[in-house]
PDB file of N, CA and C in Angstrom:
ATOM      1  N   THR A  27     -17.459  -3.079   6.190  1.00  0.00           N
ATOM      2  CA  THR A  27     -16.267  -3.810   6.199  1.00  0.00           C
ATOM      3  C   THR A  27     -16.520  -5.166   5.656  1.00  0.00           C
ATOM      4  N   LEU A  28     -15.577  -5.585   4.766  1.00  0.00           N
ATOM      5  CA  LEU A  28     -15.748  -6.938   4.158  1.00  0.00           C
ATOM      6  C   LEU A  28     -14.601  -7.848   4.624  1.00  0.00           C
ATOM      7  N   PHE A  29     -15.070  -9.117   4.899  1.00  0.00           N
ATOM      8  CA  PHE A  29     -14.156 -10.134   5.287  1.00  0.00           C
ATOM      9  C   PHE A  29     -14.455 -11.523   4.605  1.00  0.00           C
ATOM     10  N   ARG A  30     -13.325 -12.248   4.537  1.00  0.00           N
ATOM     11  CA  ARG A  30     -13.522 -13.669   3.779  1.00  0.00           C
ATOM     12  C   ARG A  30     -12.702 -14.549   4.697  1.00  0.00           C
ATOM     13  N   SER A  31     -13.194 -15.712   4.707  1.00  0.00           N
ATOM     14  CA  SER A  31     -12.483 -16.842   5.496  1.00  0.00           C
ATOM     15  C   SER A  31     -11.343 -17.440   4.619  1.00  0.00           C
ATOM     16  N   ASP A  32     -10.217 -17.437   5.162  1.00  0.00           N
ATOM     17  CA  ASP A  32      -9.085 -18.218   4.418  1.00  0.00           C
ATOM     18  C   ASP A  32      -9.233 -19.776   4.797  1.00  0.00           C
ATOM     19  N   SER A  33      -8.230 -20.440   4.230  1.00  0.00           N
ATOM     20  CA  SER A  33      -8.257 -21.966   4.292  1.00  0.00           C
ATOM     21  C   SER A  33      -8.182 -22.333   5.801  1.00  0.00           C
ATOM     22  N   GLY A  34      -7.493 -21.550   6.589  1.00  0.00           N
ATOM     23  CA  GLY A  34      -7.331 -21.863   8.097  1.00  0.00           C
ATOM     24  C   GLY A  34      -8.587 -21.537   8.907  1.00  0.00           C
ATOM     25  N   GLY A  35      -9.594 -20.938   8.289  1.00  0.00           N
ATOM     26  CA  GLY A  35     -10.700 -20.600   9.066  1.00  0.00           C
ATOM     27  C   GLY A  35     -10.771 -19.196   9.668  1.00  0.00           C
ATOM     28  N   SER A  36      -9.569 -18.448   9.605  1.00  0.00           N
ATOM     29  CA  SER A  36      -9.680 -17.090  10.198  1.00  0.00           C
ATOM     30  C   SER A  36     -10.196 -16.154   9.236  1.00  0.00           C
ATOM     31  N   MET A  37     -10.564 -14.996   9.712  1.00  0.00           N
ATOM     32  CA  MET A  37     -11.154 -13.982   8.894  1.00  0.00           C
ATOM     33  C   MET A  37     -10.085 -13.041   8.447  1.00  0.00           C
ATOM     34  N   GLN A  38     -10.185 -12.501   7.264  1.00  0.00           N
ATOM     35  CA  GLN A  38      -9.196 -11.654   6.627  1.00  0.00           C
ATOM     36  C   GLN A  38     -10.025 -10.534   6.012  1.00  0.00           C
ATOM     37  N   SER A  39      -9.508  -9.225   5.917  1.00  0.00           N
ATOM     38  CA  SER A  39     -10.245  -8.189   5.315  1.00  0.00           C
ATOM     39  C   SER A  39     -10.016  -8.373   3.865  1.00  0.00           C
ATOM     40  N   SER A  40     -11.082  -8.106   3.096  1.00  0.00           N
ATOM     41  CA  SER A  40     -11.052  -8.205   1.660  1.00  0.00           C
ATOM     42  C   SER A  40     -11.365  -6.802   1.082  1.00  0.00           C
ATOM     43  N   TYR A  41     -11.421  -5.866   1.946  1.00  0.00           N
ATOM     44  CA  TYR A  41     -11.743  -4.449   1.485  1.00  0.00           C
ATOM     45  C   TYR A  41     -10.752  -3.942   0.530  1.00  0.00           C
ATOM     46  N   SER A  42     -11.373  -3.268  -0.536  1.00  0.00           N
ATOM     47  CA  SER A  42     -10.411  -2.832  -1.568  1.00  0.00           C
ATOM     48  C   SER A  42     -10.948  -1.477  -2.052  1.00  0.00           C
ATOM     49  N   GLU A  43     -10.036  -0.513  -2.138  1.00  0.00           N
ATOM     50  CA  GLU A  43     -10.544   0.850  -2.698  1.00  0.00           C
ATOM     51  C   GLU A  43     -10.362   0.956  -4.159  1.00  0.00           C
ATOM     52  N   ASN A  44     -10.016  -0.096  -4.849  1.00  0.00           N
ATOM     53  CA  ASN A  44      -9.865   0.033  -6.264  1.00  0.00           C
ATOM     54  C   ASN A  44     -11.176   0.303  -7.016  1.00  0.00           C
ATOM     55  N   PRO A  45     -11.184   1.441  -7.735  1.00  0.00           N
ATOM     56  CA  PRO A  45     -12.533   1.764  -8.292  1.00  0.00           C
ATOM     57  C   PRO A  45     -12.924   0.912  -9.364  1.00  0.00           C
ATOM     58  N   ASP A  46     -12.003   0.111 -10.035  1.00  0.00           N
ATOM     59  CA  ASP A  46     -12.383  -0.839 -11.009  1.00  0.00           C
ATOM     60  C   ASP A  46     -13.112  -2.070 -10.524  1.00  0.00           C
ATOM     61  N   LYS A  47     -13.127  -2.174  -9.281  1.00  0.00           N
ATOM     62  CA  LYS A  47     -13.862  -3.386  -8.550  1.00  0.00           C
ATOM     63  C   LYS A  47     -15.038  -2.851  -7.818  1.00  0.00           C
ATOM     64  N   SER A  48     -15.610  -1.636  -8.247  1.00  0.00           N
ATOM     65  CA  SER A  48     -16.675  -1.109  -7.363  1.00  0.00           C
ATOM     66  C   SER A  48     -17.942  -2.067  -7.405  1.00  0.00           C
ATOM     67  N   VAL A  49     -18.270  -2.669  -8.562  1.00  0.00           N
ATOM     68  CA  VAL A  49     -19.401  -3.454  -8.565  1.00  0.00           C
ATOM     69  C   VAL A  49     -19.187  -4.800  -7.678  1.00  0.00           C
ATOM     70  N   VAL A  50     -17.923  -5.230  -7.693  1.00  0.00           N
ATOM     71  CA  VAL A  50     -17.668  -6.454  -6.757  1.00  0.00           C
ATOM     72  C   VAL A  50     -17.804  -6.135  -5.405  1.00  0.00           C
ATOM     73  N   ASN A  51     -17.144  -4.793  -5.071  1.00  0.00           N
ATOM     74  CA  ASN A  51     -17.282  -4.348  -3.695  1.00  0.00           C
ATOM     75  C   ASN A  51     -18.604  -4.199  -3.107  1.00  0.00           C
ATOM     76  N   LYS A  52     -19.516  -3.620  -4.015  1.00  0.00           N
ATOM     77  CA  LYS A  52     -20.907  -3.398  -3.692  1.00  0.00           C
ATOM     78  C   LYS A  52     -21.560  -4.727  -3.408  1.00  0.00           C
ATOM     79  N   MET A  53     -21.260  -5.783  -4.232  1.00  0.00           N
ATOM     80  CA  MET A  53     -21.908  -7.054  -4.062  1.00  0.00           C
ATOM     81  C   MET A  53     -21.348  -7.673  -2.685  1.00  0.00           C
ATOM     82  N   GLN A  54     -20.118  -7.509  -2.347  1.00  0.00           N
ATOM     83  CA  GLN A  54     -19.522  -8.005  -1.140  1.00  0.00           C
ATOM     84  C   GLN A  54     -20.112  -7.363   0.034  1.00  0.00           C
ATOM     85  N   GLN A  55     -20.329  -6.091  -0.108  1.00  0.00           N
ATOM     86  CA  GLN A  55     -20.826  -5.307   1.123  1.00  0.00           C
ATOM     87  C   GLN A  55     -22.294  -5.774   1.293  1.00  0.00           C
ATOM     88  N   LYS A  56     -22.985  -5.974   0.310  1.00  0.00           N
ATOM     89  CA  LYS A  56     -24.414  -6.407   0.330  1.00  0.00           C
ATOM     90  C   LYS A  56     -24.444  -7.760   1.109  1.00  0.00           C
ATOM     91  N   TYR A  57     -23.543  -8.654   0.630  1.00  0.00           N
ATOM     92  CA  TYR A  57     -23.412 -10.017   1.216  1.00  0.00           C
ATOM     93  C   TYR A  57     -23.049  -9.895   2.627  1.00  0.00           C
ATOM     94  N   TRP A  58     -22.131  -9.047   2.983  1.00  0.00           N
ATOM     95  CA  TRP A  58     -21.714  -8.956   4.359  1.00  0.00           C
ATOM     96  C   TRP A  58     -22.755  -8.432   5.250  1.00  0.00           C
ATOM     97  N   LYS A  59     -23.528  -7.464   4.823  1.00  0.00           N
ATOM     98  CA  LYS A  59     -24.626  -6.846   5.568  1.00  0.00           C
ATOM     99  C   LYS A  59     -25.747  -7.980   5.742  1.00  0.00           C
ATOM    100  N   THR A  60     -25.980  -8.626   4.640  1.00  0.00           N
ATOM    101  CA  THR A  60     -27.041  -9.667   4.777  1.00  0.00           C
ATOM    102  C   THR A  60     -26.598 -10.816   5.678  1.00  0.00           C
ATOM    103  N   LYS A  61     -25.334 -11.205   5.728  1.00  0.00           N
ATOM    104  CA  LYS A  61     -24.837 -12.256   6.562  1.00  0.00           C
ATOM    105  C   LYS A  61     -24.908 -11.699   8.018  1.00  0.00           C
ATOM    106  N   GLN A  62     -24.611 -10.451   8.353  1.00  0.00           N
ATOM    107  CA  GLN A  62     -24.628  -9.894   9.644  1.00  0.00           C
ATOM    108  C   GLN A  62     -26.155  -9.910  10.131  1.00  0.00           C
ATOM    109  N   THR A  63     -27.011  -9.513   9.196  1.00  0.00           N
ATOM    110  CA  THR A  63     -28.527  -9.525   9.631  1.00  0.00           C
ATOM    111  C   THR A  63     -28.870 -10.876  10.013  1.00  0.00           C
ATOM    112  N   ILE A  64     -28.544 -11.800   9.184  1.00  0.00           N
ATOM    113  CA  ILE A  64     -29.014 -13.310   9.511  1.00  0.00           C
ATOM    114  C   ILE A  64     -28.400 -13.739  10.774  1.00  0.00           C
ATOM    115  N   ILE A  65     -27.121 -13.423  11.018  1.00  0.00           N
ATOM    116  CA  ILE A  65     -26.478 -13.789  12.324  1.00  0.00           C
ATOM    117  C   ILE A  65     -27.200 -13.168  13.450  1.00  0.00           C
ATOM    118  N   GLN A  66     -27.798 -11.843  13.408  1.00  0.00           N
ATOM    119  CA  GLN A  66     -28.436 -11.198  14.378  1.00  0.00           C
ATOM    120  C   GLN A  66     -29.798 -11.711  14.591  1.00  0.00           C
ATOM    121  N   VAL A  67     -30.434 -11.965  13.459  1.00  0.00           N
ATOM    122  CA  VAL A  67     -31.898 -12.525  13.577  1.00  0.00           C
ATOM    123  C   VAL A  67     -31.951 -13.884  14.154  1.00  0.00           C
ATOM    124  N   THR A  68     -30.963 -14.765  13.761  1.00  0.00           N
ATOM    125  CA  THR A  68     -30.874 -16.107  14.378  1.00  0.00           C
ATOM    126  C   THR A  68     -30.340 -16.179  15.723  1.00  0.00           C
ATOM    127  N   GLY A  69     -29.856 -15.090  16.336  1.00  0.00           N
ATOM    128  CA  GLY A  69     -29.339 -15.073  17.586  1.00  0.00           C
ATOM    129  C   GLY A  69     -27.986 -15.675  17.713  1.00  0.00           C
ATOM    130  N   LYS A  70     -27.314 -15.972  16.725  1.00  0.00           N
ATOM    131  CA  LYS A  70     -25.915 -16.425  16.857  1.00  0.00           C
ATOM    132  C   LYS A  70     -25.033 -15.383  17.307  1.00  0.00           C
ATOM    133  N   LYS A  71     -23.898 -15.740  17.968  1.00  0.00           N
ATOM    134  CA  LYS A  71     -22.890 -14.772  18.437  1.00  0.00           C
ATOM    135  C   LYS A  71     -22.052 -14.375  17.324  1.00  0.00           C
ATOM    136  N   GLU A  72     -21.750 -13.011  17.216  1.00  0.00           N
ATOM    137  CA  GLU A  72     -20.802 -12.578  16.176  1.00  0.00           C
ATOM    138  C   GLU A  72     -19.374 -12.975  16.478  1.00  0.00           C
ATOM    139  N   ASP A  73     -18.628 -13.159  15.533  1.00  0.00           N
ATOM    140  CA  ASP A  73     -17.233 -13.560  15.643  1.00  0.00           C
ATOM    141  C   ASP A  73     -16.422 -12.323  16.355  1.00  0.00           C
ATOM    142  N   GLU A  74     -15.899 -12.620  17.400  1.00  0.00           N
ATOM    143  CA  GLU A  74     -15.120 -11.459  18.170  1.00  0.00           C
ATOM    144  C   GLU A  74     -13.985 -10.907  17.339  1.00  0.00           C
ATOM    145  N   TYR A  75     -13.297 -11.677  16.435  1.00  0.00           N
ATOM    146  CA  TYR A  75     -12.287 -11.167  15.627  1.00  0.00           C
ATOM    147  C   TYR A  75     -12.821 -10.226  14.562  1.00  0.00           C
ATOM    148  N   VAL A  76     -13.981 -10.601  13.973  1.00  0.00           N
ATOM    149  CA  VAL A  76     -14.563  -9.736  12.979  1.00  0.00           C
ATOM    150  C   VAL A  76     -14.932  -8.466  13.595  1.00  0.00           C
ATOM    151  N   VAL A  77     -15.542  -8.471  14.731  1.00  0.00           N
ATOM    152  CA  VAL A  77     -15.942  -7.241  15.319  1.00  0.00           C
ATOM    153  C   VAL A  77     -14.711  -6.373  15.668  1.00  0.00           C
ATOM    154  N   SER A  78     -13.754  -6.894  16.252  1.00  0.00           N
ATOM    155  CA  SER A  78     -12.524  -6.173  16.566  1.00  0.00           C
ATOM    156  C   SER A  78     -11.868  -5.589  15.340  1.00  0.00           C
ATOM    157  N   SER A  79     -11.882  -6.390  14.262  1.00  0.00           N
ATOM    158  CA  SER A  79     -11.267  -5.869  13.024  1.00  0.00           C
ATOM    159  C   SER A  79     -12.053  -4.741  12.405  1.00  0.00           C
ATOM    160  N   ASP A  80     -13.387  -4.825  12.564  1.00  0.00           N
ATOM    161  CA  ASP A  80     -14.325  -3.824  12.218  1.00  0.00           C
ATOM    162  C   ASP A  80     -14.012  -2.541  13.002  1.00  0.00           C
ATOM    163  N   ALA A  81     -13.805  -2.675  14.228  1.00  0.00           N
ATOM    164  CA  ALA A  81     -13.519  -1.364  14.986  1.00  0.00           C
ATOM    165  C   ALA A  81     -12.192  -0.729  14.553  1.00  0.00           C
ATOM    166  N   ASP A  82     -11.323  -1.615  14.393  1.00  0.00           N
ATOM    167  CA  ASP A  82      -9.890  -1.067  13.846  1.00  0.00           C
ATOM    168  C   ASP A  82     -10.013  -0.377  12.641  1.00  0.00           C
ATOM    169  N   LEU A  83     -10.803  -0.995  11.672  1.00  0.00           N
ATOM    170  CA  LEU A  83     -10.927  -0.311  10.312  1.00  0.00           C
ATOM    171  C   LEU A  83     -11.718   0.878  10.432  1.00  0.00           C
ATOM    172  N   ASP A  84     -12.783   0.894  11.239  1.00  0.00           N
ATOM    173  CA  ASP A  84     -13.652   2.119  11.374  1.00  0.00           C
ATOM    174  C   ASP A  84     -12.816   3.245  11.960  1.00  0.00           C
ATOM    175  N   ALA A  85     -11.941   2.995  12.896  1.00  0.00           N
ATOM    176  CA  ALA A  85     -11.082   3.995  13.500  1.00  0.00           C
ATOM    177  C   ALA A  85     -10.144   4.542  12.467  1.00  0.00           C
ATOM    178  N   LYS A  86      -9.538   3.625  11.544  1.00  0.00           N
ATOM    179  CA  LYS A  86      -8.672   4.177  10.632  1.00  0.00           C
ATOM    180  C   LYS A  86      -9.375   4.976   9.553  1.00  0.00           C
ATOM    181  N   LEU A  87     -10.578   4.506   9.139  1.00  0.00           N
ATOM    182  CA  LEU A  87     -11.345   5.219   8.138  1.00  0.00           C
ATOM    183  C   LEU A  87     -11.694   6.541   8.687  1.00  0.00           C
ATOM    184  N   GLU A  88     -12.090   6.699   9.941  1.00  0.00           N
ATOM    185  CA  GLU A  88     -12.442   7.952  10.580  1.00  0.00           C
ATOM    186  C   GLU A  88     -11.241   8.970  10.498  1.00  0.00           C
ATOM    187  N   LEU A  89     -10.064   8.413  10.963  1.00  0.00           N
ATOM    188  CA  LEU A  89      -8.903   9.154  10.833  1.00  0.00           C
ATOM    189  C   LEU A  89      -8.599   9.590   9.391  1.00  0.00           C
ATOM    190  N   PHE A  90      -8.742   8.747   8.503  1.00  0.00           N
ATOM    191  CA  PHE A  90      -8.417   9.134   7.075  1.00  0.00           C
ATOM    192  C   PHE A  90      -9.436  10.190   6.628  1.00  0.00           C
ATOM    193  N   HIS A  91     -10.683  10.087   6.942  1.00  0.00           N
ATOM    194  CA  HIS A  91     -11.632  11.183   6.539  1.00  0.00           C
ATOM    195  C   HIS A  91     -11.465  12.365   7.269  1.00  0.00           C
ATOM    196  N   SER A  92     -10.923  12.384   8.376  1.00  0.00           N
ATOM    197  CA  SER A  92     -10.654  13.594   9.147  1.00  0.00           C
ATOM    198  C   SER A  92      -9.414  14.329   8.424  1.00  0.00           C
ATOM    199  N   ILE A  93      -8.392  13.507   8.126  1.00  0.00           N
ATOM    200  CA  ILE A  93      -7.334  14.094   7.452  1.00  0.00           C
ATOM    201  C   ILE A  93      -7.607  14.641   6.191  1.00  0.00           C
ATOM    202  N   GLN A  94      -8.462  13.943   5.398  1.00  0.00           N
ATOM    203  CA  GLN A  94      -8.891  14.370   4.120  1.00  0.00           C
ATOM    204  C   GLN A  94      -9.782  15.681   4.242  1.00  0.00           C
ATOM    205  N   ARG A  95     -10.675  15.821   5.165  1.00  0.00           N
ATOM    206  CA  ARG A  95     -11.460  17.085   5.309  1.00  0.00           C
ATOM    207  C   ARG A  95     -10.505  18.180   5.621  1.00  0.00           C
ATOM    208  N   THR A  96      -9.511  17.977   6.529  1.00  0.00           N
ATOM    209  CA  THR A  96      -8.582  19.012   6.958  1.00  0.00           C
ATOM    210  C   THR A  96      -7.773  19.369   5.823  1.00  0.00           C
ATOM    211  N   GLY A  97      -7.294  18.454   5.031  1.00  0.00           N
ATOM    212  CA  GLY A  97      -6.520  18.761   3.715  1.00  0.00           C
ATOM    213  C   GLY A  97      -7.313  19.627   2.834  1.00  0.00           C
ATOM    214  N   MET A  98      -8.556  19.336   2.647  1.00  0.00           N
ATOM    215  CA  MET A  98      -9.416  20.085   1.686  1.00  0.00           C
ATOM    216  C   MET A  98      -9.694  21.546   2.244  1.00  0.00           C
ATOM    217  N   GLU A  99      -9.844  21.578   3.548  1.00  0.00           N
ATOM    218  CA  GLU A  99     -10.038  22.962   4.127  1.00  0.00           C
ATOM    219  C   GLU A  99      -8.681  23.780   3.937  1.00  0.00           C
ATOM    220  N   LEU A 100      -7.633  23.185   4.164  1.00  0.00           N
ATOM    221  CA  LEU A 100      -6.247  23.816   4.018  1.00  0.00           C
ATOM    222  C   LEU A 100      -6.148  24.305   2.625  1.00  0.00           C
ATOM    223  N   LEU A 101      -6.459  23.391   1.632  1.00  0.00           N
ATOM    224  CA  LEU A 101      -6.386  23.797   0.219  1.00  0.00           C
ATOM    225  C   LEU A 101      -7.231  24.991  -0.124  1.00  0.00           C
ATOM    226  N   LYS A 102      -8.515  25.008   0.384  1.00  0.00           N
ATOM    227  CA  LYS A 102      -9.340  26.092   0.157  1.00  0.00           C
ATOM    228  C   LYS A 102      -8.707  27.448   0.728  1.00  0.00           C
ATOM    229  N   VAL A 103      -8.168  27.452   2.005  1.00  0.00           N
ATOM    230  CA  VAL A 103      -7.525  28.564   2.600  1.00  0.00           C
ATOM    231  C   VAL A 103      -6.205  29.052   1.669  1.00  0.00           C
ATOM    232  N   ILE A 104      -5.502  28.072   1.209  1.00  0.00           N
ATOM    233  CA  ILE A 104      -4.444  28.445   0.421  1.00  0.00           C
ATOM    234  C   ILE A 104      -4.793  29.107  -0.852  1.00  0.00           C
ATOM    235  N   GLU A 105      -5.828  28.523  -1.441  1.00  0.00           N
ATOM    236  CA  GLU A 105      -6.359  29.185  -2.750  1.00  0.00           C
ATOM    237  C   GLU A 105      -6.837  30.614  -2.513  1.00  0.00           C
ATOM    238  N   GLN A 106      -7.633  30.811  -1.401  1.00  0.00           N
ATOM    239  CA  GLN A 106      -8.104  32.198  -1.010  1.00  0.00           C
ATOM    240  C   GLN A 106      -6.899  33.093  -0.767  1.00  0.00           C
ATOM    241  N   TYR A 107      -5.890  32.588  -0.072  1.00  0.00           N
ATOM    242  CA  TYR A 107      -4.680  33.376   0.211  1.00  0.00           C
ATOM    243  C   TYR A 107      -3.985  33.767  -1.168  1.00  0.00           C
ATOM    244  N   GLN A 108      -3.997  32.857  -2.023  1.00  0.00           N
ATOM    245  CA  GLN A 108      -3.372  33.126  -3.400  1.00  0.00           C
ATOM    246  C   GLN A 108      -4.115  34.148  -4.106  1.00  0.00           C
ATOM    247  N   ARG A 109      -5.360  33.986  -4.195  1.00  0.00           N
ATOM    248  CA  ARG A 109      -6.325  35.037  -4.818  1.00  0.00           C
ATOM    249  C   ARG A 109      -6.076  36.418  -4.286  1.00  0.00           C
ATOM    250  N   ARG A 110      -6.015  36.477  -2.987  1.00  0.00           N
ATOM    251  CA  ARG A 110      -5.797  37.745  -2.220  1.00  0.00           C
ATOM    252  C   ARG A 110      -4.495  38.428  -2.558  1.00  0.00           C
ATOM    253  N   ILE A 111      -3.304  37.609  -2.604  1.00  0.00           N
ATOM    254  CA  ILE A 111      -2.005  38.042  -2.955  1.00  0.00           C
ATOM    255  C   ILE A 111      -1.917  38.551  -4.295  1.00  0.00           C
ATOM    256  N   CYS A 112      -2.705  37.862  -5.208  1.00  0.00           N
ATOM    257  CA  CYS A 112      -2.720  38.172  -6.688  1.00  0.00           C
ATOM    258  C   CYS A 112      -3.432  39.577  -6.765  1.00  0.00           C
ATOM    259  N   PHE A 113      -4.565  39.791  -5.999  1.00  0.00           N
ATOM    260  CA  PHE A 113      -5.346  41.023  -6.074  1.00  0.00           C
ATOM    261  C   PHE A 113      -4.471  42.154  -5.453  1.00  0.00           C
ATOM    262  N   LEU A 114      -3.851  41.970  -4.398  1.00  0.00           N
ATOM    263  CA  LEU A 114      -2.928  42.890  -3.770  1.00  0.00           C
ATOM    264  C   LEU A 114      -1.822  43.276  -4.703  1.00  0.00           C
ATOM    265  N   SER A 115      -1.137  42.411  -5.464  1.00  0.00           N
ATOM    266  CA  SER A 115      -0.153  42.671  -6.410  1.00  0.00           C
ATOM    267  C   SER A 115      -0.687  43.584  -7.508  1.00  0.00           C
ATOM    268  N   GLN A 116      -1.942  43.234  -8.054  1.00  0.00           N
ATOM    269  CA  GLN A 116      -2.472  44.162  -9.024  1.00  0.00           C
ATOM    270  C   GLN A 116      -2.753  45.554  -8.521  1.00  0.00           C
ATOM    271  N   GLU A 117      -3.236  45.731  -7.320  1.00  0.00           N
ATOM    272  CA  GLU A 117      -3.429  46.995  -6.785  1.00  0.00           C
ATOM    273  C   GLU A 117      -2.117  47.722  -6.562  1.00  0.00           C
ATOM    274  N   GLU A 118      -1.165  47.020  -6.185  1.00  0.00           N
ATOM    275  CA  GLU A 118       0.204  47.695  -6.000  1.00  0.00           C
ATOM    276  C   GLU A 118       0.755  48.112  -7.344  1.00  0.00           C
ATOM    277  N   ASN A 119       0.523  47.409  -8.300  1.00  0.00           N
ATOM    278  CA  ASN A 119       1.086  47.729  -9.683  1.00  0.00           C
ATOM    279  C   ASN A 119       0.162  48.973 -10.241  1.00  0.00           C
ATOM    280  N   GLU A 120      -1.080  49.006  -9.875  1.00  0.00           N
ATOM    281  CA  GLU A 120      -1.993  50.270 -10.375  1.00  0.00           C
ATOM    282  C   GLU A 120      -1.478  51.528  -9.557  1.00  0.00           C
ATOM    283  N   LEU A 121      -1.200  51.360  -8.337  1.00  0.00           N
ATOM    284  CA  LEU A 121      -0.798  52.444  -7.488  1.00  0.00           C
ATOM    285  C   LEU A 121       0.571  52.974  -8.035  1.00  0.00           C
ATOM    286  N   GLY A 122       1.491  52.086  -8.401  1.00  0.00           N
ATOM    287  CA  GLY A 122       2.780  52.495  -9.039  1.00  0.00           C
ATOM    288  C   GLY A 122       2.628  53.238 -10.232  1.00  0.00           C
ATOM    289  N   LYS A 123       1.661  52.748 -11.074  1.00  0.00           N
ATOM    290  CA  LYS A 123       1.462  53.397 -12.435  1.00  0.00           C
ATOM    291  C   LYS A 123       0.786  54.826 -12.092  1.00  0.00           C
ATOM    292  N   PHE A 124      -0.164  54.782 -11.157  1.00  0.00           N
ATOM    293  CA  PHE A 124      -0.665  56.181 -10.805  1.00  0.00           C
ATOM    294  C   PHE A 124       0.214  57.243 -10.269  1.00  0.00           C
ATOM    295  N   LEU A 125       1.131  56.650  -9.477  1.00  0.00           N
ATOM    296  CA  LEU A 125       2.235  57.546  -8.817  1.00  0.00           C
ATOM    297  C   LEU A 125       3.203  57.978  -9.833  1.00  0.00           C
ATOM    298  N   ARG A 126       3.595  57.155 -10.788  1.00  0.00           N
ATOM    299  CA  ARG A 126       4.577  57.600 -11.884  1.00  0.00           C
ATOM    300  C   ARG A 126       3.724  58.534 -12.826  1.00  0.00           C
ATOM    301  N   SER A 127       2.526  58.442 -13.028  1.00  0.00           N
ATOM    302  CA  SER A 127       1.945  59.442 -13.940  1.00  0.00           C
ATOM    303  C   SER A 127       1.660  60.794 -13.338  1.00  0.00           C
ATOM    304  N   GLN A 128       1.432  60.720 -11.925  1.00  0.00           N
ATOM    305  CA  GLN A 128       1.228  61.944 -11.113  1.00  0.00           C
ATOM    306  C   GLN A 128       2.624  62.687 -10.896  1.00  0.00           C
ATOM    307  N   GLY A 129       3.682  61.888 -10.874  1.00  0.00           N
ATOM    308  CA  GLY A 129       4.946  62.388 -10.689  1.00  0.00           C
ATOM    309  C   GLY A 129       5.464  63.090 -11.876  1.00  0.00           C
ATOM    310  N   SER A 130       5.067  62.595 -13.084  1.00  0.00           N
ATOM    311  CA  SER A 130       5.455  63.266 -14.354  1.00  0.00           C
ATOM    312  C   SER A 130       4.675  64.575 -14.594  1.00  0.00           C
ATOM    313  N   LYS A 131       3.509  64.639 -14.115  1.00  0.00           N
ATOM    314  CA  LYS A 131       2.622  65.817 -14.223  1.00  0.00           C
ATOM    315  C   LYS A 131       2.977  66.918 -13.139  1.00  0.00           C
ATOM    316  N   ASP A 132       3.644  66.513 -12.122  1.00  0.00           N
ATOM    317  CA  ASP A 132       3.956  67.550 -11.059  1.00  0.00           C
ATOM    318  C   ASP A 132       5.083  68.299 -11.351  1.00  0.00           C
ATOM    319  N   LYS A 133       4.832  69.711 -11.296  1.00  0.00           N
ATOM    320  CA  LYS A 133       5.895  70.532 -11.665  1.00  0.00           C
ATOM    321  C   LYS A 133       6.724  71.082 -10.441  1.00  0.00           C
ATOM    322  N   THR A 134       6.255  70.750  -9.333  1.00  0.00           N
ATOM    323  CA  THR A 134       7.007  71.187  -8.027  1.00  0.00           C
ATOM    324  C   THR A 134       8.247  70.472  -7.964  1.00  0.00           C
ATOM    325  N   LYS A 135       9.038  70.962  -6.972  1.00  0.00           N
ATOM    326  CA  LYS A 135      10.396  70.306  -6.690  1.00  0.00           C
ATOM    327  C   LYS A 135      10.299  68.796  -6.385  1.00  0.00           C
ATOM    328  N   ALA A 136       9.076  68.557  -5.594  1.00  0.00           N
ATOM    329  CA  ALA A 136       8.924  67.103  -5.218  1.00  0.00           C
ATOM    330  C   ALA A 136       8.751  66.257  -6.381  1.00  0.00           C
ATOM    331  N   GLY A 137       8.210  66.825  -7.449  1.00  0.00           N
ATOM    332  CA  GLY A 137       7.931  65.878  -8.595  1.00  0.00           C
ATOM    333  C   GLY A 137       9.105  65.903  -9.635  1.00  0.00           C
ATOM    334  N   ASP A 138       9.967  66.704  -9.429  1.00  0.00           N
ATOM    335  CA  ASP A 138      11.134  66.865 -10.380  1.00  0.00           C
ATOM    336  C   ASP A 138      12.131  65.664 -10.397  1.00  0.00           C
ATOM    337  N   ARG A 139      12.282  65.219 -11.505  1.00  0.00           N
ATOM    338  CA  ARG A 139      13.196  64.037 -11.671  1.00  0.00           C
ATOM    339  C   ARG A 139      14.471  64.623 -12.221  1.00  0.00           C
ATOM    340  N   LYS A 140      15.501  64.253 -11.611  1.00  0.00           N
ATOM    341  CA  LYS A 140      16.897  64.671 -12.136  1.00  0.00           C
ATOM    342  C   LYS A 140      17.783  63.471 -12.316  1.00  0.00           C
TER     343      LYS A 140
END
């Protein structure tokens, strides 16, 4: 999670999912991790607002990833269902052709078309 201090001294999220800024995001992530490591090594107390905001973002990200996984699984099931429906339709068509050809060859009253 990435944060920056605004002019009032409070922390704001600067997290961005824009793929065009991936290099900038990576640098910000490395900066943030380094800063947190230095805070922990020096024994300074972490900013409670940053920790709280981190937890909120982590919960939202976890929910997003869960929804994304569920959506992908649903898409796979729908694709499998569609393939099976297509296969069933082809089989039904072949059965119809077979019955039609057998009906035209059948000389009994059951195969008689009038």
